[in-house]
Tab-separated table of N, CA, C and O in Angstrom:
chain	number	residue	atom	x	y	z
A	29	MET	N	36.975	41.995	-10.892
A	29	MET	CA	36.408	40.765	-11.417
A	29	MET	C	36.750	40.702	-12.898
A	29	MET	O	36.441	41.607	-13.657
A	30	SER	N	37.374	39.625	-13.287
A	30	SER	CA	37.743	39.510	-14.694
A	30	SER	C	36.518	39.219	-15.551
A	30	SER	O	35.510	38.706	-15.077
A	31	ALA	N	36.643	39.549	-16.800
A	31	ALA	CA	35.530	39.320	-17.731
A	31	ALA	C	35.205	37.833	-17.817
A	31	ALA	O	34.035	37.451	-17.891
A	32	GLU	N	36.223	37.002	-17.788
A	32	GLU	CA	36.007	35.550	-17.864
A	32	GLU	C	35.190	35.057	-16.669
A	32	GLU	O	34.275	34.241	-16.829
A	33	ASP	N	35.503	35.548	-15.492
A	33	ASP	CA	34.774	35.143	-14.294
A	33	ASP	C	33.336	35.642	-14.323
A	33	ASP	O	32.420	34.942	-13.880
A	34	LYS	N	33.136	36.851	-14.838
A	34	LYS	CA	31.774	37.378	-14.961
A	34	LYS	C	30.955	36.506	-15.906
A	34	LYS	O	29.789	36.219	-15.648
A	35	ILE	N	31.584	36.081	-17.000
A	35	ILE	CA	30.887	35.239	-17.971
A	35	ILE	C	30.531	33.891	-17.359
A	35	ILE	O	29.422	33.386	-17.544
A	36	LYS	N	31.462	33.308	-16.614
A	36	LYS	CA	31.201	32.014	-15.969
A	36	LYS	C	30.052	32.122	-14.967
A	36	LYS	O	29.179	31.252	-14.912
A	37	ALA	N	30.064	33.181	-14.180
A	37	ALA	CA	29.004	33.375	-13.183
A	37	ALA	C	27.657	33.561	-13.870
A	37	ALA	O	26.653	32.957	-13.466
A	38	ALA	N	27.644	34.372	-14.907
A	38	ALA	CA	26.395	34.615	-15.640
A	38	ALA	C	25.901	33.330	-16.296
A	38	ALA	O	24.698	33.042	-16.292
A	39	ALA	N	26.828	32.546	-16.845
A	39	ALA	CA	26.449	31.286	-17.487
A	39	ALA	C	25.835	30.323	-16.479
A	39	ALA	O	24.838	29.651	-16.781
A	40	ASP	N	26.415	30.254	-15.290
A	40	ASP	CA	25.860	29.392	-14.245
A	40	ASP	C	24.443	29.816	-13.895
A	40	ASP	O	23.548	28.983	-13.750
A	41	LYS	N	24.242	31.115	-13.765
A	41	LYS	CA	22.912	31.614	-13.391
A	41	LYS	C	21.885	31.369	-14.501
A	41	LYS	O	20.766	30.939	-14.220
A	42	VAL	N	22.281	31.604	-15.749
A	42	VAL	CA	21.354	31.396	-16.864
A	42	VAL	C	21.029	29.917	-17.034
A	42	VAL	O	19.863	29.543	-17.203
A	43	THR	N	22.053	29.076	-16.970
A	43	THR	CA	21.838	27.638	-17.089
A	43	THR	C	20.941	27.142	-15.965
A	43	THR	O	20.028	26.346	-16.190
A	44	GLY	N	21.204	27.624	-14.770
A	44	GLY	CA	20.402	27.227	-13.620
A	44	GLY	C	18.953	27.633	-13.759
A	44	GLY	O	18.044	26.856	-13.451
A	45	LYS	N	18.731	28.845	-14.233
A	45	LYS	CA	17.355	29.325	-14.403
A	45	LYS	C	16.630	28.489	-15.456
A	45	LYS	O	15.456	28.137	-15.282
A	46	ALA	N	17.336	28.139	-16.529
A	46	ALA	CA	16.731	27.316	-17.580
A	46	ALA	C	16.373	25.931	-17.043
A	46	ALA	O	15.286	25.410	-17.324
A	47	LYS	N	17.269	25.342	-16.272
A	47	LYS	CA	16.993	24.025	-15.688
A	47	LYS	C	15.808	24.094	-14.731
A	47	LYS	O	14.945	23.217	-14.734
A	48	GLU	N	15.796	25.123	-13.899
A	48	GLU	CA	14.705	25.271	-12.934
A	48	GLU	C	13.367	25.417	-13.658
A	48	GLU	O	12.380	24.773	-13.297
A	49	THR	N	13.338	26.241	-14.699
A	49	THR	CA	12.115	26.457	-15.468
A	49	THR	C	11.670	25.164	-16.152
A	49	THR	O	10.482	24.823	-16.132
A	50	ALA	N	12.618	24.449	-16.736
A	50	ALA	CA	12.287	23.180	-17.395
A	50	ALA	C	11.770	22.169	-16.371
A	50	ALA	O	10.828	21.420	-16.653
A	51	GLY	N	12.371	22.154	-15.207
A	51	GLY	CA	11.921	21.255	-14.151
A	51	GLY	C	10.508	21.556	-13.696
A	51	GLY	O	9.711	20.650	-13.460
A	52	LYS	N	10.193	22.841	-13.595
A	52	LYS	CA	8.834	23.231	-13.215
A	52	LYS	C	7.838	22.824	-14.293
A	52	LYS	O	6.743	22.348	-13.989
A	53	ALA	N	8.226	23.023	-15.557
A	53	ALA	CA	7.324	22.710	-16.668
A	53	ALA	C	7.048	21.215	-16.776
A	53	ALA	O	5.950	20.809	-17.165
A	54	THR	N	8.043	20.403	-16.421
A	54	THR	CA	7.897	18.954	-16.543
A	54	THR	C	7.613	18.285	-15.196
A	54	THR	O	7.552	17.068	-15.109
A	55	ASP	N	7.475	19.090	-14.160
A	55	ASP	CA	7.238	18.595	-12.804
A	55	ASP	C	8.366	17.668	-12.342
A	55	ASP	O	8.137	16.655	-11.701
A	56	ASP	N	9.594	18.039	-12.702
A	56	ASP	CA	10.788	17.272	-12.352
A	56	ASP	C	11.511	17.993	-11.210
A	56	ASP	O	12.231	18.965	-11.431
A	57	GLU	N	11.312	17.504	-9.993
A	57	GLU	CA	11.889	18.161	-8.824
A	57	GLU	C	13.413	18.105	-8.830
A	57	GLU	O	14.075	19.031	-8.374
A	58	LYS	N	13.971	17.025	-9.348
A	58	LYS	CA	15.436	16.899	-9.394
A	58	LYS	C	16.029	17.972	-10.303
A	58	LYS	O	17.029	18.606	-9.952
A	59	LEU	N	15.429	18.194	-11.456
A	59	LEU	CA	15.912	19.216	-12.382
A	59	LEU	C	15.759	20.607	-11.787
A	59	LEU	O	16.636	21.461	-11.953
A	60	GLN	N	14.672	20.832	-11.078
A	60	GLN	CA	14.477	22.121	-10.403
A	60	GLN	C	15.601	22.347	-9.384
A	60	GLN	O	16.161	23.441	-9.303
A	61	ALA	N	15.914	21.314	-8.620
A	61	ALA	CA	16.958	21.430	-7.603
A	61	ALA	C	18.322	21.684	-8.244
A	61	ALA	O	19.110	22.494	-7.738
A	62	GLU	N	18.596	21.000	-9.347
A	62	GLU	CA	19.858	21.229	-10.059
A	62	GLU	C	19.938	22.672	-10.533
A	62	GLU	O	20.995	23.300	-10.457
A	63	GLY	N	18.830	23.176	-11.036
A	63	GLY	CA	18.795	24.560	-11.498
A	63	GLY	C	19.061	25.548	-10.385
A	63	GLY	O	19.834	26.498	-10.541
A	64	LYS	N	18.454	25.329	-9.251
A	64	LYS	CA	18.668	26.211	-8.108
A	64	LYS	C	20.117	26.137	-7.637
A	64	LYS	O	20.714	27.149	-7.270
A	65	ALA	N	20.694	24.939	-7.674
A	65	ALA	CA	22.091	24.774	-7.271
A	65	ALA	C	23.019	25.507	-8.239
A	65	ALA	O	23.981	26.160	-7.808
A	66	ASP	N	22.745	25.408	-9.520
A	66	ASP	CA	23.567	26.120	-10.511
A	66	ASP	C	23.474	27.626	-10.312
A	66	ASP	O	24.473	28.337	-10.416
A	67	GLN	N	22.281	28.117	-10.024
A	67	GLN	CA	22.110	29.552	-9.785
A	67	GLN	C	22.881	29.985	-8.548
A	67	GLN	O	23.549	31.031	-8.547
A	68	ALA	N	22.826	29.175	-7.507
A	68	ALA	CA	23.551	29.488	-6.282
A	68	ALA	C	25.057	29.516	-6.548
A	68	ALA	O	25.772	30.381	-6.032
A	69	LYS	N	25.516	28.583	-7.371
A	69	LYS	CA	26.933	28.540	-7.744
A	69	LYS	C	27.333	29.840	-8.434
A	69	LYS	O	28.390	30.403	-8.150
A	70	GLY	N	26.490	30.324	-9.324
A	70	GLY	CA	26.770	31.585	-10.003
A	70	GLY	C	26.813	32.758	-9.055
A	70	GLY	O	27.682	33.631	-9.144
A	71	HIS	N	25.879	32.788	-8.116
A	71	HIS	CA	25.856	33.874	-7.133
A	71	HIS	C	27.079	33.817	-6.223
A	71	HIS	O	27.655	34.856	-5.882
A	72	LEU	N	27.495	32.610	-5.842
A	72	LEU	CA	28.683	32.474	-5.001
A	72	LEU	C	29.935	32.903	-5.750
A	72	LEU	O	30.826	33.530	-5.179
A	73	ARG	N	29.999	32.561	-7.028
A	73	ARG	CA	31.141	32.973	-7.844
A	73	ARG	C	31.205	34.505	-7.899
A	73	ARG	O	32.279	35.088	-7.764
A	74	ASP	N	30.053	35.158	-8.075
A	74	ASP	CA	29.997	36.616	-8.069
A	74	ASP	C	30.488	37.179	-6.739
A	74	ASP	O	31.281	38.122	-6.700
A	75	ALA	N	29.999	36.605	-5.659
A	75	ALA	CA	30.368	37.088	-4.329
A	75	ALA	C	31.864	36.937	-4.084
A	75	ALA	O	32.509	37.848	-3.544
A	76	ALA	N	32.426	35.805	-4.478
A	76	ALA	CA	33.857	35.581	-4.286
A	76	ALA	C	34.675	36.598	-5.077
A	76	ALA	O	35.673	37.134	-4.573
A	77	GLU	N	34.262	36.876	-6.284
A	77	GLU	CA	34.974	37.857	-7.096
A	77	GLU	C	34.830	39.264	-6.522
A	77	GLU	O	35.778	40.050	-6.570
A	78	ASN	N	33.678	39.577	-5.948
A	78	ASN	CA	33.503	40.898	-5.330
A	78	ASN	C	34.412	41.066	-4.129
A	78	ASN	O	34.955	42.146	-3.897
A	79	VAL	N	34.606	39.981	-3.377
A	79	VAL	CA	35.526	40.033	-2.239
A	79	VAL	C	36.955	40.261	-2.736
A	79	VAL	O	37.689	41.087	-2.190
A	80	LYS	N	37.331	39.536	-3.786
A	80	LYS	CA	38.675	39.730	-4.353
A	80	LYS	C	38.863	41.175	-4.805
A	80	LYS	O	39.908	41.777	-4.574
A	81	ASP	N	37.849	41.708	-5.476
A	81	ASP	CA	37.915	43.082	-5.957
A	81	ASP	C	38.052	44.069	-4.801
A	81	ASP	O	38.779	45.060	-4.904
A	82	ALA	N	37.358	43.812	-3.706
A	82	ALA	CA	37.406	44.710	-2.555
A	82	ALA	C	38.809	44.768	-1.962
A	82	ALA	O	39.265	45.828	-1.530
A	83	PHE	N	39.522	43.642	-1.977
A	83	PHE	CA	40.864	43.620	-1.410
A	83	PHE	C	41.911	44.179	-2.361
A	83	PHE	O	43.000	44.554	-1.947
A	84	LYS	N	41.591	44.260	-3.644
A	84	LYS	CA	42.517	44.847	-4.617
A	84	LYS	C	42.602	46.358	-4.461
A	84	LYS	O	43.616	46.962	-4.744
A	85	ASP	N	41.502	46.949	-4.018
A	85	ASP	CA	41.457	48.425	-3.900
A	85	ASP	C	42.119	48.889	-2.670
A	85	ASP	O	42.869	48.957	-2.048
């Protein structure tokens, strides 16, 4: 997994968590959903990179 991909995945997860938290604080269900989607995107990016890494070895 390249450093750039790790940073992108981490950024997606952090941004998503911030959106989800802000949505909860403001009772904004749409923002909460966006946050959860961003977090899922980060986790999927991690998983895809782990698969790539597994095939490199």
